[in-house]
PDB file of C-alpha atoms in Angstrom:
ATOM      1  CA  UNK C   7      27.091  -6.642   2.403  1.00  0.00           C
ATOM      2  CA  UNK C   8      28.904  -6.330  -0.880  1.00  0.00           C
ATOM      3  CA  UNK C   9      29.385  -3.043  -2.721  1.00  0.00           C
ATOM      4  CA  UNK C  10      27.237  -4.476  -5.491  1.00  0.00           C
ATOM      5  CA  UNK C  11      24.338  -4.997  -3.052  1.00  0.00           C
ATOM      6  CA  UNK C  12      24.694  -1.468  -1.677  1.00  0.00           C
ATOM      7  CA  UNK C  13      24.810   0.024  -5.170  1.00  0.00           C
ATOM      8  CA  UNK C  14      21.714  -1.963  -6.168  1.00  0.00           C
ATOM      9  CA  UNK C  15      19.743  -0.741  -3.130  1.00  0.00           C
ATOM     10  CA  UNK C  16      20.868   2.842  -3.669  1.00  0.00           C
ATOM     11  CA  UNK C  17      19.761   2.713  -7.325  1.00  0.00           C
ATOM     12  CA  UNK C  18      16.276   1.574  -6.301  1.00  0.00           C
ATOM     13  CA  UNK C  19      15.698   3.357  -2.979  1.00  0.00           C
ATOM     14  CA  UNK C  20      18.188   6.207  -3.244  1.00  0.00           C
ATOM     15  CA  UNK C  21      21.329   7.085  -1.386  1.00  0.00           C
ATOM     16  CA  UNK C  22      21.568   9.691   1.344  1.00  0.00           C
ATOM     17  CA  UNK C  23      22.957  12.158  -1.212  1.00  0.00           C
ATOM     18  CA  UNK C  24      20.367  11.402  -3.932  1.00  0.00           C
ATOM     19  CA  UNK C  25      18.987  14.394  -5.786  1.00  0.00           C
ATOM     20  CA  UNK C  26      15.638  12.789  -6.706  1.00  0.00           C
ATOM     21  CA  UNK C  27      12.570  12.522  -4.502  1.00  0.00           C
ATOM     22  CA  UNK C  28      10.327   9.923  -6.146  1.00  0.00           C
ATOM     23  CA  UNK C  29      11.330   6.648  -7.698  1.00  0.00           C
ATOM     24  CA  UNK C  30       8.795   4.163  -9.023  1.00  0.00           C
ATOM     25  CA  UNK C  31       9.772   0.516  -9.293  1.00  0.00           C
ATOM     26  CA  UNK C  32       7.223  -1.277 -11.447  1.00  0.00           C
ATOM     27  CA  UNK C  33       7.359  -5.042 -11.059  1.00  0.00           C
ATOM     28  CA  UNK C  34       4.104  -5.859 -12.846  1.00  0.00           C
ATOM     29  CA  UNK C  35       5.883  -7.858 -15.564  1.00  0.00           C
ATOM     30  CA  UNK C  36       7.211 -10.335 -12.998  1.00  0.00           C
ATOM     31  CA  UNK C  37       5.075 -13.500 -12.804  1.00  0.00           C
ATOM     32  CA  UNK C  38       2.888 -13.664  -9.679  1.00  0.00           C
ATOM     33  CA  UNK C  39       4.543 -16.842  -8.424  1.00  0.00           C
ATOM     34  CA  UNK C  40       7.986 -15.174  -8.494  1.00  0.00           C
ATOM     35  CA  UNK C  41       6.918 -11.793  -7.089  1.00  0.00           C
ATOM     36  CA  UNK C  42       7.169 -12.718  -3.379  1.00  0.00           C
ATOM     37  CA  UNK C  43      10.666 -14.116  -3.858  1.00  0.00           C
ATOM     38  CA  UNK C  44      12.029 -11.226  -5.896  1.00  0.00           C
ATOM     39  CA  UNK C  45      10.436  -8.410  -3.915  1.00  0.00           C
ATOM     40  CA  UNK C  46      11.224 -10.198  -0.659  1.00  0.00           C
ATOM     41  CA  UNK C  47      14.895 -10.401  -1.668  1.00  0.00           C
ATOM     42  CA  UNK C  48      15.018  -6.719  -2.640  1.00  0.00           C
ATOM     43  CA  UNK C  49      13.381  -5.697   0.628  1.00  0.00           C
ATOM     44  CA  UNK C  50      15.728  -7.962   2.580  1.00  0.00           C
ATOM     45  CA  UNK C  51      18.712  -6.131   1.069  1.00  0.00           C
ATOM     46  CA  UNK C  52      17.059  -2.782   1.761  1.00  0.00           C
ATOM     47  CA  UNK C  53      16.347  -3.715   5.391  1.00  0.00           C
ATOM     48  CA  UNK C  54      19.932  -4.828   5.955  1.00  0.00           C
ATOM     49  CA  UNK C  55      21.348  -1.591   4.567  1.00  0.00           C
ATOM     50  CA  UNK C  56      18.773   0.596   6.338  1.00  0.00           C
ATOM     51  CA  UNK C  57      19.504  -1.018   9.701  1.00  0.00           C
ATOM     52  CA  UNK C  58      23.254  -0.965   9.022  1.00  0.00           C
ATOM     53  CA  UNK C  59      23.175   2.796   8.332  1.00  0.00           C
ATOM     54  CA  UNK C  60      21.523   3.296  11.711  1.00  0.00           C
ATOM     55  CA  UNK C  61      19.031   5.769  13.097  1.00  0.00           C
ATOM     56  CA  UNK C  62      19.541   9.333  11.942  1.00  0.00           C
ATOM     57  CA  UNK C  63      21.723   8.261   9.001  1.00  0.00           C
ATOM     58  CA  UNK C  64      18.882   7.516   6.587  1.00  0.00           C
ATOM     59  CA  UNK C  65      16.670   9.585   4.319  1.00  0.00           C
ATOM     60  CA  UNK C  66      12.927   9.728   4.980  1.00  0.00           C
ATOM     61  CA  UNK C  67      11.313   7.115   2.716  1.00  0.00           C
ATOM     62  CA  UNK C  68       7.719   6.222   1.891  1.00  0.00           C
ATOM     63  CA  UNK C  69       7.519   2.666   0.594  1.00  0.00           C
ATOM     64  CA  UNK C  70       4.233   2.040  -1.240  1.00  0.00           C
ATOM     65  CA  UNK C  71       3.309  -1.592  -1.762  1.00  0.00           C
ATOM     66  CA  UNK C  72       0.380  -1.972  -4.158  1.00  0.00           C
ATOM     67  CA  UNK C  73      -1.639  -5.204  -4.234  1.00  0.00           C
ATOM     68  CA  UNK C  74       0.293  -6.431  -1.188  1.00  0.00           C
ATOM     69  CA  UNK C  75      -1.791  -9.595  -0.888  1.00  0.00           C
ATOM     70  CA  UNK C  76       0.122 -10.916  -3.911  1.00  0.00           C
ATOM     71  CA  UNK C  77       3.501 -10.636  -2.165  1.00  0.00           C
ATOM     72  CA  UNK C  78       2.475 -12.020   1.214  1.00  0.00           C
ATOM     73  CA  UNK C  79       0.007 -14.688   0.208  1.00  0.00           C
ATOM     74  CA  UNK C  80       0.171 -17.835   2.342  1.00  0.00           C
ATOM     75  CA  UNK C  81       2.140 -20.833   1.165  1.00  0.00           C
ATOM     76  CA  UNK C  82       0.030 -23.827   0.064  1.00  0.00           C
ATOM     77  CA  UNK C  83       0.941 -25.757   3.223  1.00  0.00           C
ATOM     78  CA  UNK C  84      -0.262 -22.879   5.414  1.00  0.00           C
ATOM     79  CA  UNK C  85       3.158 -21.695   6.582  1.00  0.00           C
ATOM     80  CA  UNK C  86       4.194 -18.085   6.030  1.00  0.00           C
ATOM     81  CA  UNK C  87       6.710 -17.216   3.345  1.00  0.00           C
ATOM     82  CA  UNK C  88      10.211 -16.502   4.533  1.00  0.00           C
ATOM     83  CA  UNK C  89      10.355 -13.498   2.212  1.00  0.00           C
ATOM     84  CA  UNK C  90       7.657 -11.844   4.315  1.00  0.00           C
ATOM     85  CA  UNK C  91      10.171 -11.495   7.150  1.00  0.00           C
ATOM     86  CA  UNK C  92      11.688  -8.428   5.469  1.00  0.00           C
ATOM     87  CA  UNK C  93       8.221  -6.849   5.305  1.00  0.00           C
ATOM     88  CA  UNK C  94       7.599  -7.649   8.933  1.00  0.00           C
ATOM     89  CA  UNK C  95      10.928  -6.246  10.118  1.00  0.00           C
ATOM     90  CA  UNK C  96      10.450  -3.091   8.037  1.00  0.00           C
ATOM     91  CA  UNK C  97       6.884  -2.682   9.335  1.00  0.00           C
ATOM     92  CA  UNK C  98       7.943  -3.167  12.978  1.00  0.00           C
ATOM     93  CA  UNK C  99      11.231  -1.264  13.008  1.00  0.00           C
ATOM     94  CA  UNK C 100      11.275   0.961   9.937  1.00  0.00           C
ATOM     95  CA  UNK C 101       9.809   4.089  11.578  1.00  0.00           C
ATOM     96  CA  UNK C 102      12.889   4.668  13.703  1.00  0.00           C
ATOM     97  CA  UNK C 103      14.949   4.627  10.480  1.00  0.00           C
ATOM     98  CA  UNK C 104      12.712   7.133   8.664  1.00  0.00           C
ATOM     99  CA  UNK C 105      10.655   4.539   6.763  1.00  0.00           C
ATOM    100  CA  UNK C 106       6.892   4.829   6.347  1.00  0.00           C
ATOM    101  CA  UNK C 107       4.930   1.974   4.840  1.00  0.00           C
ATOM    102  CA  UNK C 108       1.839   2.450   2.669  1.00  0.00           C
ATOM    103  CA  UNK C 109       0.084  -0.847   2.152  1.00  0.00           C
ATOM    104  CA  UNK C 110      -2.632  -1.274  -0.480  1.00  0.00           C
ATOM    105  CA  UNK C 111      -4.670  -4.462  -0.727  1.00  0.00           C
ATOM    106  CA  UNK C 112      -8.133  -5.676  -1.588  1.00  0.00           C
ATOM    107  CA  UNK C 113      -7.633  -8.769   0.571  1.00  0.00           C
ATOM    108  CA  UNK C 114      -6.314  -7.852   4.033  1.00  0.00           C
ATOM    109  CA  UNK C 115      -6.919 -11.426   5.212  1.00  0.00           C
ATOM    110  CA  UNK C 116      -4.103 -12.561   2.889  1.00  0.00           C
ATOM    111  CA  UNK C 117      -1.525 -10.097   4.258  1.00  0.00           C
ATOM    112  CA  UNK C 118       0.798 -10.839   7.166  1.00  0.00           C
ATOM    113  CA  UNK C 119      -1.016 -10.076  10.451  1.00  0.00           C
ATOM    114  CA  UNK C 120       2.283  -8.723  11.801  1.00  0.00           C
ATOM    115  CA  UNK C 121       2.440  -6.117   9.043  1.00  0.00           C
ATOM    116  CA  UNK C 122      -1.250  -5.213   9.388  1.00  0.00           C
ATOM    117  CA  UNK C 123      -0.909  -4.740  13.141  1.00  0.00           C
ATOM    118  CA  UNK C 124       1.744  -2.062  12.534  1.00  0.00           C
ATOM    119  CA  UNK C 125      -0.582   0.049  10.381  1.00  0.00           C
ATOM    120  CA  UNK C 126      -1.491   3.230  12.243  1.00  0.00           C
ATOM    121  CA  UNK C 127      -4.021   4.808   9.892  1.00  0.00           C
ATOM    122  CA  UNK C 128      -6.538   2.901   7.795  1.00  0.00           C
ATOM    123  CA  UNK C 129      -8.449   4.008   4.707  1.00  0.00           C
ATOM    124  CA  UNK C 130     -10.900   1.201   4.100  1.00  0.00           C
ATOM    125  CA  UNK C 131     -13.228   0.936   1.138  1.00  0.00           C
ATOM    126  CA  UNK C 132     -16.080  -1.581   0.966  1.00  0.00           C
ATOM    127  CA  UNK C 133     -15.185  -5.101   2.063  1.00  0.00           C
ATOM    128  CA  UNK C 134     -17.688  -7.961   2.017  1.00  0.00           C
ATOM    129  CA  UNK C 135     -15.611 -10.969   3.001  1.00  0.00           C
ATOM    130  CA  UNK C 136     -15.941 -11.936   6.650  1.00  0.00           C
ATOM    131  CA  UNK C 137     -12.272 -13.021   6.634  1.00  0.00           C
ATOM    132  CA  UNK C 138     -11.174  -9.579   5.397  1.00  0.00           C
ATOM    133  CA  UNK C 139     -13.370  -7.769   7.909  1.00  0.00           C
ATOM    134  CA  UNK C 140     -11.982  -9.927  10.732  1.00  0.00           C
ATOM    135  CA  UNK C 141      -8.420  -9.175   9.586  1.00  0.00           C
ATOM    136  CA  UNK C 142      -9.094  -5.419   9.766  1.00  0.00           C
ATOM    137  CA  UNK C 143     -10.875  -5.754  13.099  1.00  0.00           C
ATOM    138  CA  UNK C 144      -8.109  -7.761  14.725  1.00  0.00           C
ATOM    139  CA  UNK C 145      -5.241  -5.686  13.291  1.00  0.00           C
ATOM    140  CA  UNK C 146      -6.559  -2.211  14.005  1.00  0.00           C
ATOM    141  CA  UNK C 147      -7.013  -1.144  17.604  1.00  0.00           C
ATOM    142  CA  UNK C 148      -9.305   1.734  16.531  1.00  0.00           C
ATOM    143  CA  UNK C 149     -11.805  -0.420  14.625  1.00  0.00           C
ATOM    144  CA  UNK C 150     -14.749  -1.277  16.801  1.00  0.00           C
ATOM    145  CA  UNK C 151     -17.681  -3.473  15.706  1.00  0.00           C
ATOM    146  CA  UNK C 152     -19.722  -0.426  14.654  1.00  0.00           C
ATOM    147  CA  UNK C 153     -17.009   0.802  12.277  1.00  0.00           C
ATOM    148  CA  UNK C 154     -16.416  -2.684  10.887  1.00  0.00           C
ATOM    149  CA  UNK C 155     -20.135  -3.077  10.155  1.00  0.00           C
ATOM    150  CA  UNK C 156     -20.122   0.278   8.297  1.00  0.00           C
ATOM    151  CA  UNK C 157     -17.432  -1.039   5.927  1.00  0.00           C
ATOM    152  CA  UNK C 158     -19.763  -3.616   4.377  1.00  0.00           C
ATOM    153  CA  UNK C 159     -22.349  -0.973   3.470  1.00  0.00           C
ATOM    154  CA  UNK C 160     -20.079   1.624   1.899  1.00  0.00           C
ATOM    155  CA  UNK C 161     -21.132   2.965  -1.496  1.00  0.00           C
ATOM    156  CA  UNK C 162     -18.805   3.043  -4.497  1.00  0.00           C
ATOM    157  CA  UNK C 163     -15.945   5.560  -4.045  1.00  0.00           C
ATOM    158  CA  UNK C 164     -16.612   5.868  -0.292  1.00  0.00           C
ATOM    159  CA  UNK C 165     -14.189   4.893   2.449  1.00  0.00           C
ATOM    160  CA  UNK C 166     -13.813   5.162   6.191  1.00  0.00           C
ATOM    161  CA  UNK C 167     -10.609   6.606   7.619  1.00  0.00           C
ATOM    162  CA  UNK C 168      -9.770   5.605  11.167  1.00  0.00           C
ATOM    163  CA  UNK C 169      -6.678   5.270  13.287  1.00  0.00           C
ATOM    164  CA  UNK C 170      -3.926   7.560  14.455  1.00  0.00           C
ATOM    165  CA  UNK C 171      -4.499  10.297  11.853  1.00  0.00           C
ATOM    166  CA  UNK C 172      -8.060  11.069  12.951  1.00  0.00           C
ATOM    167  CA  UNK C 173      -9.683  11.643  16.320  1.00  0.00           C
ATOM    168  CA  UNK C 174     -12.910  10.007  15.133  1.00  0.00           C
ATOM    169  CA  UNK C 175     -13.639   7.785  12.130  1.00  0.00           C
ATOM    170  CA  UNK C 176     -14.363   9.830   9.012  1.00  0.00           C
ATOM    171  CA  UNK C 177     -16.330   8.785   5.935  1.00  0.00           C
ATOM    172  CA  UNK C 178     -14.932  10.233   2.696  1.00  0.00           C
ATOM    173  CA  UNK C 179     -15.806  10.083  -0.991  1.00  0.00           C
ATOM    174  CA  UNK C 180     -12.883   9.747  -3.375  1.00  0.00           C
ATOM    175  CA  UNK C 181     -13.022  11.849  -6.546  1.00  0.00           C
ATOM    176  CA  UNK C 182     -13.908  10.238  -9.849  1.00  0.00           C
ATOM    177  CA  UNK C 183     -10.834   9.277 -11.826  1.00  0.00           C
ATOM    178  CA  UNK C 184     -10.121  11.449 -14.835  1.00  0.00           C
ATOM    179  CA  UNK C 185      -9.549   9.875 -17.225  1.00  0.00           C
ATOM    180  CA  UNK C 186     -11.598   6.905 -16.082  1.00  0.00           C
ATOM    181  CA  UNK C 187      -9.910   3.508 -16.286  1.00  0.00           C
ATOM    182  CA  UNK C 188     -10.930   0.968 -18.929  1.00  0.00           C
ATOM    183  CA  UNK C 189     -11.717  -1.659 -16.265  1.00  0.00           C
TER     184      UNK C 189
END
């Protein structure tokens, strides 16, 4: 990799000697059709540098991907996007390099099954689509039919947490936003 690529990744994700803890990269001004290509390219560079540094030579990182179904949506011909490969490699191998992945989506059926299958803990709000429920059911080893059926009946602000972080599924109520959004 070039020095320019390394400097770019370190500006976005931080270097080992960075003195900041949180960095927000807001890509909402990028058109939806370009988002998978741009974010996929950035994550490809990050993956290369992370894996090149090696285990034990990286800083603990939490990568939060909001509205992930926009980045990993299927191509019109049904094939998966090549840019999703960086996501898949980071999801499968990132833990041993200090990377945790937080995936947020309203449409799990439109996210790479490889990435979903690597998710250890799930916080699932109400889902009605059979495709989305099937995606959660097939990706999460802790989700049995009973838990999946509970997801469709959840009230507003309620979610079920299941997976590696809890011994049993837990139903929670999220606090009301303050200030409340205009949506």
